[in-house]
Coordinates of C-alpha atoms in Angstrom, one line a residue:
Chain V
M1 CA 4.1 -79.1 -197.6
T2 CA 7.4 -79.6 -195.7
E3 CA 9.0 -82.9 -196.1
P4 CA 10.2 -84.8 -193.1
E5 CA 13.8 -83.7 -192.0
S6 CA 15.1 -87.2 -193.0
S7 CA 14.5 -86.6 -196.7
L8 CA 15.5 -83.0 -197.1
P9 CA 17.8 -82.5 -200.1
I10 CA 21.4 -82.0 -198.8
S11 CA 23.2 -79.2 -200.5
D12 CA 26.1 -78.4 -198.3
S13 CA 29.4 -79.7 -200.1
L14 CA 30.5 -81.7 -197.1
E15 CA 27.3 -83.4 -196.6
T16 CA 27.1 -84.1 -200.3
T17 CA 30.5 -85.5 -200.4
V18 CA 29.8 -87.7 -197.5
L19 CA 26.4 -88.8 -199.0
A20 CA 28.2 -89.7 -202.3
R21 CA 31.0 -91.7 -200.4
V22 CA 28.3 -93.5 -198.4
S23 CA 26.7 -94.5 -201.6
C24 CA 29.9 -95.7 -203.1
V25 CA 30.5 -98.2 -199.9
S26 CA 26.7 -99.0 -199.6
S27 CA 25.6 -102.3 -201.1
I28 CA 22.4 -100.8 -202.2
G29 CA 23.9 -97.8 -204.2
N30 CA 21.9 -94.6 -204.2
S31 CA 20.5 -94.2 -207.6
D32 CA 16.9 -93.6 -206.3
G33 CA 18.2 -91.0 -203.6
E34 CA 17.2 -93.4 -200.9
I35 CA 20.2 -92.8 -198.9
T36 CA 19.7 -89.7 -196.5
E37 CA 21.2 -88.3 -193.4
A38 CA 18.7 -90.5 -191.5
S39 CA 19.5 -93.8 -193.1
W40 CA 20.6 -96.5 -190.9
L41 CA 24.1 -97.8 -191.8
A42 CA 23.2 -101.4 -191.2
E43 CA 20.0 -100.9 -193.5
I44 CA 22.0 -99.5 -196.4
G45 CA 24.7 -102.4 -196.3
V46 CA 27.4 -100.4 -194.8
D47 CA 29.3 -102.8 -192.6
S48 CA 32.0 -102.0 -190.2
L49 CA 34.7 -102.5 -192.8
A50 CA 32.9 -100.4 -195.4
L51 CA 32.6 -97.8 -192.7
L52 CA 36.3 -97.7 -192.1
E53 CA 36.8 -97.6 -195.9
L54 CA 34.5 -94.7 -196.1
F55 CA 36.4 -92.8 -193.3
V56 CA 39.6 -93.1 -195.2
D57 CA 37.8 -91.8 -198.5
I58 CA 36.4 -88.8 -196.6
E59 CA 39.9 -87.9 -195.2
T60 CA 41.2 -87.7 -198.8
Q61 CA 38.2 -86.1 -200.5
L62 CA 37.7 -83.5 -197.8
N63 CA 41.4 -83.2 -196.5
V64 CA 40.7 -83.8 -192.9
Q65 CA 42.2 -86.2 -190.5
I66 CA 39.9 -88.3 -188.5
P67 CA 41.5 -89.4 -185.0
L68 CA 42.0 -93.2 -184.8
T69 CA 40.2 -93.1 -181.5
A70 CA 37.0 -91.9 -183.5
M71 CA 37.2 -94.7 -186.1
D72 CA 35.2 -97.0 -184.0
P73 CA 32.4 -98.4 -186.3
A74 CA 30.3 -99.4 -183.2
A75 CA 30.0 -95.5 -182.5
Y76 CA 28.0 -94.9 -185.6
E77 CA 24.5 -95.8 -186.6
T78 CA 23.2 -93.4 -189.1
V79 CA 24.7 -91.3 -191.9
G80 CA 23.9 -88.3 -189.8
D81 CA 26.4 -89.6 -187.3
I82 CA 29.1 -89.6 -189.8
I83 CA 28.4 -86.1 -191.1
R84 CA 28.5 -84.8 -187.5
L85 CA 31.8 -86.4 -187.0
V86 CA 33.3 -84.9 -190.1
H87 CA 31.9 -81.5 -189.0
Q88 CA 33.6 -81.9 -185.6
V89 CA 36.8 -82.8 -187.1
R90 CA 36.7 -80.0 -189.6
D91 CA 36.0 -77.5 -187.0
Q92 CA 38.9 -78.5 -184.8
Chain K
M1 CA 68.2 -107.3 -178.6
M2 CA 64.9 -106.0 -180.4
R3 CA 61.7 -107.5 -179.6
V4 CA 58.7 -108.3 -181.8
L5 CA 55.3 -109.6 -181.1
L6 CA 53.6 -111.4 -184.1
I7 CA 49.9 -111.7 -183.8
E8 CA 47.0 -113.6 -185.8
P9 CA 44.0 -111.7 -184.8
G10 CA 40.7 -113.4 -183.6
E11 CA 37.6 -113.6 -185.5
Y12 CA 34.1 -112.3 -184.9
I13 CA 31.4 -114.9 -185.1
D14 CA 27.8 -113.9 -184.7
G15 CA 29.0 -110.6 -183.1
R16 CA 31.3 -112.2 -180.6
L17 CA 35.1 -112.6 -180.6
F18 CA 35.5 -116.4 -180.9
K19 CA 37.7 -117.9 -178.4
T20 CA 38.8 -121.5 -177.7
P21 CA 41.5 -123.0 -175.6
R22 CA 42.4 -125.5 -178.5
R23 CA 41.8 -124.8 -182.0
P24 CA 39.5 -127.2 -183.7
T25 CA 42.4 -128.6 -186.1
R26 CA 45.3 -130.8 -185.7
S27 CA 47.2 -128.9 -188.4
V28 CA 49.7 -126.5 -187.1
A29 CA 49.4 -123.0 -188.4
L30 CA 52.4 -122.0 -190.6
T31 CA 52.5 -118.2 -191.2
L32 CA 53.7 -116.9 -187.9
P33 CA 56.4 -119.5 -187.4
F34 CA 57.5 -119.0 -191.0
L35 CA 57.7 -115.1 -190.4
A36 CA 59.9 -115.9 -187.3
A37 CA 62.1 -118.1 -189.3
L38 CA 62.8 -115.3 -191.8
M39 CA 63.9 -112.9 -188.9
P40 CA 67.7 -112.1 -188.8
E41 CA 69.8 -112.5 -185.6
G42 CA 69.2 -110.0 -182.9
W43 CA 65.5 -110.2 -182.7
E44 CA 63.5 -111.9 -179.8
V45 CA 60.1 -113.2 -181.0
D46 CA 56.8 -114.1 -179.4
L47 CA 53.8 -115.6 -181.4
S48 CA 50.3 -115.1 -180.3
Y49 CA 47.0 -116.5 -181.7
E50 CA 44.3 -114.5 -180.3
V51 CA 41.8 -117.3 -180.9
N52 CA 43.6 -119.1 -178.0
E53 CA 44.5 -116.5 -175.8
D54 CA 43.8 -113.0 -174.4
T55 CA 46.7 -111.4 -176.4
L56 CA 46.4 -107.8 -175.1
N57 CA 46.5 -108.9 -171.5
K58 CA 49.1 -111.6 -171.8
Y59 CA 51.7 -109.5 -173.6
E60 CA 52.6 -106.0 -172.7
A61 CA 52.6 -104.0 -175.8
E62 CA 55.0 -101.4 -174.5
A63 CA 57.7 -104.1 -174.0
Y64 CA 58.0 -104.6 -177.8
D65 CA 59.8 -102.7 -180.5
L66 CA 57.5 -103.9 -183.2
I67 CA 54.1 -105.6 -183.3
G68 CA 53.2 -107.5 -186.6
L69 CA 49.8 -108.7 -187.6
T70 CA 49.0 -111.3 -190.2
V71 CA 45.4 -110.8 -191.4
Q72 CA 43.0 -112.8 -193.3
T73 CA 39.8 -111.0 -194.7
F74 CA 37.5 -112.6 -192.2
Q75 CA 39.9 -111.3 -189.4
M76 CA 39.7 -107.6 -190.6
R77 CA 37.4 -106.3 -188.1
R78 CA 39.3 -107.7 -185.2
A79 CA 42.5 -106.6 -186.7
L80 CA 41.6 -103.1 -187.1
E81 CA 40.3 -103.0 -183.4
L82 CA 43.7 -104.3 -182.5
L83 CA 45.5 -101.8 -184.5
R84 CA 43.5 -99.0 -183.0
I85 CA 44.0 -100.2 -179.5
L86 CA 47.8 -100.8 -179.9
H87 CA 48.4 -97.3 -181.7
G88 CA 50.4 -95.1 -179.7
T89 CA 51.4 -97.6 -177.0
G90 CA 55.1 -97.5 -178.1
P91 CA 55.9 -100.3 -180.7
R92 CA 55.5 -99.6 -184.5
L93 CA 52.9 -101.5 -186.1
I94 CA 53.3 -103.7 -189.3
V95 CA 50.5 -105.6 -191.1
G96 CA 50.4 -108.1 -193.9
G97 CA 48.6 -111.2 -195.0
P98 CA 46.0 -112.2 -197.5
A99 CA 43.8 -109.3 -196.8
T100 CA 46.4 -107.1 -198.5
V101 CA 45.9 -109.0 -201.7
E102 CA 42.2 -110.0 -201.9
D103 CA 39.5 -107.8 -203.4
D104 CA 42.0 -106.1 -205.7
H105 CA 44.0 -104.7 -202.8
R106 CA 41.0 -102.8 -201.6
L107 CA 41.7 -103.0 -197.8
V108 CA 45.4 -101.7 -198.0
R109 CA 44.3 -98.2 -197.8
V110 CA 42.4 -99.0 -194.6
L111 CA 45.1 -101.1 -193.1
G112 CA 47.7 -98.3 -193.9
R113 CA 45.6 -95.8 -192.1
F114 CA 45.7 -97.9 -189.0
A115 CA 49.3 -99.5 -189.2
D116 CA 52.6 -97.7 -189.6
S117 CA 53.4 -100.2 -192.5
V118 CA 51.7 -102.5 -194.7
I119 CA 53.4 -105.4 -196.4
I120 CA 51.4 -106.5 -199.6
G121 CA 51.4 -110.0 -200.6
H122 CA 54.2 -112.5 -200.0
A123 CA 56.8 -111.5 -197.4
E124 CA 59.7 -113.8 -197.9
R125 CA 61.9 -110.7 -199.0
T126 CA 59.8 -107.8 -197.8
W127 CA 59.5 -108.9 -193.9
P128 CA 63.4 -108.9 -193.5
Q129 CA 63.7 -105.7 -195.4
A130 CA 61.0 -104.0 -193.3
L131 CA 62.8 -105.2 -190.1
S132 CA 66.3 -103.8 -191.6
D133 CA 64.6 -100.4 -192.4
F134 CA 63.0 -100.3 -189.1
C135 CA 66.4 -100.6 -187.5
A136 CA 67.8 -97.9 -189.5
G137 CA 64.8 -95.6 -188.7
Q138 CA 63.5 -95.8 -192.2
L139 CA 60.5 -98.0 -192.0
A140 CA 58.2 -97.4 -195.2
P141 CA 54.6 -97.0 -195.3
Q142 CA 54.3 -99.9 -197.8
Y143 CA 56.3 -102.9 -199.0
Q144 CA 55.5 -105.0 -202.0
D145 CA 57.8 -107.7 -203.7
E146 CA 57.2 -107.3 -207.5
L147 CA 59.2 -110.6 -208.1
P148 CA 57.6 -114.1 -207.6
P149 CA 58.2 -115.5 -204.0
P150 CA 61.4 -117.2 -203.4
V151 CA 61.3 -121.0 -203.4
V152 CA 64.9 -122.1 -202.9
D153 CA 66.8 -122.4 -199.5
L154 CA 63.8 -121.5 -197.4
P155 CA 64.2 -121.7 -193.7
P156 CA 62.2 -124.2 -191.7
A157 CA 59.4 -122.7 -189.9
R158 CA 60.0 -122.0 -186.1
F159 CA 57.4 -124.4 -184.6
D160 CA 59.3 -124.4 -181.3
L161 CA 58.2 -120.8 -180.7
M162 CA 54.4 -122.0 -180.6
D163 CA 52.3 -123.3 -177.9
L164 CA 51.4 -126.6 -179.3
D165 CA 49.0 -127.3 -176.6
Q166 CA 46.7 -124.9 -178.4
I167 CA 46.2 -127.4 -181.1
R168 CA 44.5 -130.8 -180.8
E169 CA 46.7 -133.7 -180.7
P170 CA 48.1 -135.5 -182.6
H171 CA 49.7 -132.6 -184.3
V172 CA 50.4 -132.5 -188.1
L173 CA 52.9 -130.1 -189.3
P174 CA 52.4 -127.9 -192.5
V175 CA 54.7 -127.9 -195.6
I176 CA 54.4 -126.0 -198.7
T177 CA 56.1 -127.5 -201.7
A178 CA 55.0 -125.0 -204.3
R179 CA 53.3 -121.4 -204.3
G180 CA 50.5 -120.7 -206.6
C181 CA 48.7 -123.1 -208.9
P182 CA 49.3 -124.2 -212.5
R183 CA 45.5 -124.4 -213.0
R184 CA 43.5 -121.5 -214.1
C185 CA 40.0 -122.3 -212.9
T186 CA 37.9 -119.1 -213.5
F187 CA 36.4 -118.8 -210.0
C188 CA 39.6 -119.3 -208.0
S189 CA 41.6 -116.7 -206.0
E190 CA 44.7 -118.0 -207.5
F191 CA 44.2 -115.4 -210.1
L192 CA 45.4 -112.9 -207.5
Y193 CA 48.7 -114.6 -206.6
G194 CA 50.7 -114.9 -209.6
S195 CA 52.6 -117.8 -211.3
W196 CA 53.2 -121.3 -210.1
Q197 CA 56.6 -121.6 -208.2
K198 CA 58.0 -125.0 -207.3
R199 CA 60.6 -125.6 -204.4
P200 CA 63.3 -128.1 -205.2
V201 CA 62.4 -131.7 -204.2
E202 CA 65.6 -131.9 -202.0
D203 CA 64.7 -128.9 -200.2
V204 CA 61.1 -130.1 -199.4
H205 CA 62.5 -133.7 -198.4
A206 CA 65.0 -132.0 -196.0
E207 CA 62.3 -130.1 -194.3
I208 CA 60.0 -132.9 -193.8
V209 CA 62.9 -135.0 -192.2
H210 CA 64.1 -132.0 -190.1
Y211 CA 60.4 -131.6 -188.7
R212 CA 60.1 -135.3 -188.0
D213 CA 63.5 -135.5 -186.2
K214 CA 63.3 -132.0 -184.2
Y215 CA 59.8 -132.3 -183.2
S216 CA 59.1 -136.1 -183.2
I217 CA 56.0 -135.5 -185.4
P218 CA 56.1 -137.6 -188.4
R219 CA 52.9 -136.2 -189.8
I220 CA 52.7 -133.7 -192.5
C221 CA 49.9 -131.7 -194.3
F222 CA 51.1 -130.5 -197.7
R223 CA 49.5 -127.1 -198.0
D224 CA 49.9 -126.8 -201.7
D225 CA 46.9 -125.6 -203.7
D226 CA 47.1 -128.8 -205.7
F227 CA 49.8 -131.2 -204.3
L228 CA 49.5 -134.0 -206.9
V229 CA 49.2 -131.6 -210.0
D230 CA 52.7 -132.5 -211.6
P231 CA 52.9 -136.2 -211.9
K232 CA 56.8 -136.2 -212.9
R233 CA 57.6 -134.0 -209.8
T234 CA 55.1 -135.9 -207.5
R235 CA 56.8 -139.0 -208.2
E236 CA 60.3 -137.7 -207.7
L237 CA 59.2 -136.1 -204.3
L238 CA 57.1 -139.2 -203.1
R239 CA 59.9 -141.6 -203.8
K240 CA 62.0 -139.7 -201.4
V241 CA 59.2 -139.5 -198.8
E242 CA 58.3 -143.1 -199.0
P243 CA 61.0 -144.4 -196.8
E244 CA 60.8 -141.7 -194.2
G245 CA 58.1 -143.1 -192.2
I246 CA 55.8 -140.1 -192.7
T247 CA 52.0 -140.1 -193.0
W248 CA 50.4 -137.1 -194.8
A249 CA 47.5 -135.2 -195.9
C250 CA 46.9 -133.0 -198.9
Q251 CA 44.7 -131.1 -201.2
T252 CA 44.5 -132.0 -204.9
D253 CA 42.2 -132.5 -207.9
F254 CA 41.0 -135.4 -209.7
N255 CA 43.2 -135.4 -212.5
V256 CA 45.2 -137.8 -210.8
A257 CA 42.8 -140.5 -212.0
R258 CA 44.7 -140.3 -215.3
H259 CA 47.9 -141.0 -213.4
P260 CA 47.1 -144.4 -211.3
D261 CA 50.9 -145.0 -210.6
V262 CA 51.0 -141.5 -209.0
L263 CA 47.9 -142.5 -206.9
N264 CA 49.5 -145.8 -205.7
L265 CA 52.6 -144.1 -204.9
A266 CA 50.8 -141.5 -203.0
V267 CA 49.0 -144.2 -200.9
A268 CA 52.3 -146.1 -200.4
S269 CA 54.3 -143.1 -199.2
G270 CA 51.8 -142.4 -196.5
M271 CA 48.9 -140.4 -197.9
R272 CA 46.2 -140.7 -195.3
T273 CA 43.8 -137.9 -196.0
V274 CA 43.1 -135.9 -199.4
S275 CA 40.9 -133.1 -200.0
F276 CA 39.5 -132.7 -203.6
G277 CA 38.2 -129.6 -205.4
L278 CA 35.2 -131.2 -207.2
E279 CA 33.3 -128.0 -207.3
S280 CA 30.1 -129.4 -209.1
V281 CA 28.9 -132.8 -210.1
R282 CA 27.7 -131.1 -213.5
E283 CA 30.0 -131.1 -216.3
A284 CA 28.6 -127.8 -217.9
N285 CA 29.4 -126.1 -214.6
R286 CA 33.1 -127.3 -214.7
E287 CA 33.4 -126.3 -218.5
W288 CA 32.0 -122.9 -217.6
T289 CA 34.7 -122.5 -214.9
E290 CA 37.4 -124.1 -217.0
K291 CA 37.9 -127.0 -214.6
T292 CA 37.8 -129.7 -217.4
F293 CA 40.8 -131.7 -216.5
F294 CA 38.7 -134.7 -215.0
T295 CA 35.2 -136.1 -215.5
I296 CA 32.7 -137.2 -213.1
P297 CA 33.3 -141.1 -213.6
E298 CA 37.0 -140.4 -213.0
A299 CA 36.2 -138.8 -209.7
K300 CA 34.0 -141.6 -208.6
D301 CA 36.7 -144.0 -209.4
V302 CA 39.4 -142.3 -207.6
L303 CA 37.2 -141.8 -204.3
L304 CA 35.9 -145.5 -204.3
E305 CA 39.7 -146.5 -204.9
L306 CA 40.8 -144.5 -202.0
Y307 CA 37.9 -145.7 -199.7
A308 CA 38.9 -149.1 -200.4
R309 CA 42.5 -148.4 -199.5
G310 CA 41.6 -146.7 -196.2
V311 CA 42.3 -143.2 -197.1
E312 CA 40.0 -140.3 -195.8
T313 CA 38.5 -138.2 -198.5
Q314 CA 37.0 -134.7 -198.5
V315 CA 35.0 -133.2 -201.5
N316 CA 34.6 -129.6 -201.9
V317 CA 31.5 -128.4 -203.8
I318 CA 30.3 -125.0 -204.8
F319 CA 26.6 -124.2 -205.3
G320 CA 25.3 -121.4 -207.5
F321 CA 27.1 -121.9 -210.7
D322 CA 25.1 -120.9 -213.9
H323 CA 24.3 -124.4 -214.7
D324 CA 23.0 -125.1 -211.3
D325 CA 19.1 -125.5 -210.8
P326 CA 17.3 -126.8 -207.6
D327 CA 18.0 -130.3 -208.8
I328 CA 21.6 -129.9 -208.3
F329 CA 21.3 -130.7 -204.6
D330 CA 19.9 -134.1 -205.1
E331 CA 22.4 -134.9 -207.9
T332 CA 25.1 -133.9 -205.5
W333 CA 23.6 -136.0 -202.7
E334 CA 23.5 -139.1 -205.1
F335 CA 27.2 -138.5 -205.9
L336 CA 28.3 -138.3 -202.0
E337 CA 26.3 -141.6 -201.3
Q338 CA 27.9 -143.4 -204.2
T339 CA 31.5 -142.5 -203.4
K340 CA 31.4 -142.9 -199.6
V341 CA 33.4 -139.8 -198.9
S342 CA 34.4 -139.0 -195.5
R343 CA 33.8 -135.3 -195.4
F344 CA 31.9 -132.8 -197.5
F345 CA 32.6 -129.2 -197.6
P346 CA 29.9 -127.2 -199.4
S347 CA 29.9 -123.4 -200.2
I348 CA 27.9 -120.9 -201.9
L349 CA 29.6 -119.3 -204.8
F350 CA 31.5 -116.1 -203.7
P351 CA 32.4 -114.1 -206.9
I352 CA 36.0 -113.0 -206.0
P353 CA 37.0 -109.7 -207.5
G354 CA 40.0 -110.2 -210.0
T355 CA 38.7 -113.4 -211.3
P356 CA 37.2 -114.0 -214.8
L357 CA 34.2 -115.5 -213.2
F358 CA 33.6 -112.1 -211.2
D359 CA 34.0 -110.1 -214.5
S360 CA 31.6 -112.3 -216.3
I361 CA 28.8 -112.2 -213.7
R362 CA 29.5 -108.4 -213.3
S363 CA 29.2 -107.8 -217.1
E364 CA 25.8 -109.4 -217.2
G365 CA 24.6 -106.9 -214.4
R366 CA 24.1 -109.8 -211.9
L367 CA 26.3 -108.6 -208.9
F368 CA 24.1 -107.2 -206.1
A369 CA 27.1 -105.1 -204.9
E370 CA 30.2 -104.0 -206.8
H371 CA 32.3 -105.0 -203.8
P372 CA 31.6 -107.9 -201.8
P373 CA 31.6 -107.2 -198.1
G374 CA 35.0 -107.5 -196.6
I375 CA 33.6 -109.7 -193.9
E376 CA 32.6 -112.9 -195.4
D377 CA 29.3 -114.4 -194.6
E378 CA 28.8 -117.9 -195.9
L379 CA 25.1 -117.6 -196.3
Q380 CA 25.3 -114.3 -198.4
V381 CA 24.4 -114.5 -202.0
L382 CA 26.3 -111.6 -203.6
F383 CA 24.9 -112.2 -207.1
E384 CA 21.7 -113.2 -209.0
P385 CA 21.8 -117.0 -209.6
K386 CA 20.8 -117.8 -213.1
N387 CA 18.5 -120.9 -212.7
M388 CA 17.2 -120.7 -209.1
T389 CA 16.4 -118.0 -206.5
S390 CA 18.8 -116.8 -204.0
D391 CA 16.5 -118.5 -201.4
E392 CA 16.6 -121.8 -203.2
L393 CA 20.3 -121.6 -203.2
V394 CA 20.7 -120.9 -199.5
H395 CA 18.1 -123.5 -198.5
G396 CA 19.4 -126.2 -200.7
F397 CA 23.0 -125.4 -199.3
L398 CA 21.8 -125.6 -195.6
D399 CA 19.8 -128.8 -196.3
I400 CA 22.4 -130.8 -197.9
R401 CA 25.2 -129.8 -195.5
S402 CA 22.8 -130.8 -192.7
K403 CA 21.9 -134.0 -194.2
F404 CA 25.5 -135.1 -194.6
E405 CA 26.2 -134.1 -191.0
Q406 CA 23.4 -136.1 -189.8
A407 CA 24.1 -139.0 -192.0
D408 CA 25.5 -142.4 -190.8
H409 CA 29.3 -142.1 -190.6
G410 CA 30.2 -145.4 -189.3
H411 CA 31.3 -146.9 -192.6
R412 CA 33.5 -143.9 -193.6
Q413 CA 37.3 -143.7 -193.5
Y414 CA 39.0 -141.2 -191.0
W415 CA 42.8 -140.8 -190.6
L416 CA 42.9 -139.1 -187.1
G417 CA 39.3 -139.2 -186.1
R418 CA 36.1 -137.7 -187.4
D419 CA 35.8 -134.8 -185.0
V420 CA 38.9 -132.7 -186.2
V421 CA 39.6 -131.8 -189.7
V422 CA 43.2 -131.9 -191.0
V423 CA 43.4 -130.3 -194.4

């Protein structure tokens, strides 16, 4: 039986790194693997400031530079939105 | 001539940027006028408080060489927005303020990503250094003064650069006589700010007289964390202040009960409002937080004495300590009724990273999150209370605050009116 897409295990290193960093700044942690690509940032306790910390963390971890114009917390709702941003930045 | 714009960012409340033509205080802000006073010759300075005006439209960013922001943690969201908007408009961006110190410097990395330079902690030496480096084309990404803040020969703040119409009248001017605090209460953010540094009494006296004569404002708010804490120094300073025709406000603790001559001198020299850090009416809580330098009977005596002498009093109480249970709210209410305090400022315990209390709660596994959120919410309970539930804590806090606001205030003392807080 196929699990819904939102809870598929994430094996890609970029996605794993982003998830690990999200877990660090989330107020709920991720010991039970509850945070997935489909998780809503507001529901896992990632406020706008934590999100900006996350961006800076990701820049260091993945050696990418996110344009300041993209660092607008209002533009991101889910963990997947962040993963897509990092893919875009890495591909440019 | 170089130009700099110094901004205090606004604050989001309930998702909206809070704006008001006049700030709900009579006390003039200190940081920006003091930073302006520290600047060398050859700089033209504008000050902007975003809470009062549309900073981005009123001031043309391109017209400045530098833009500086002073940021408190609750202003972070807006500060980062401003930095993102201002980035690339021309001026170099420097940011500083308490947000660079609190939460174990957690926010410095984020601020540094958005600004050209971050000044960490006190700026008496580093702000002029940053300006000098900027002029030499060598602005560093980060400045931090490892020495204690200087306390001798400080320049008077440039209140002449402010639009005082943005603050309610009659105005009260701020003066700091010492940095830091000699007390070490285990919950207090003073653990983040280093040792206690006292200014010479002569310097403080000269500054007060300067403000009175230059601005015709004979009202002062001593912004020290604990103004009456050192009886010997307090006597020396207040004897100088007494003949100057000043009235004043301060924040202190109830240890002054053990020095009645200091209390008498304070009232005689013009004290009209005093804010006390009571924290809890239960002695066990104050033992737990090492705030044991007064007793509840002493606190009551001081409050009733000041009431009789026409002095406005404020009592600050924190709920959620380990020896609090749901009965704490009734006990606190009884204390407030008995002591006829003018103002009551309750809050829910906020464990501050870097304090012993934070470490203690964390070691017991009672923190809900390793890092508190950067944007404070007064109703957020960030830890597991010991003897009541989080819901009981929040509801008890809201109930007692509301009960005090709705109570009859007709008999209470107020210096400059009930509607606007000074301290």
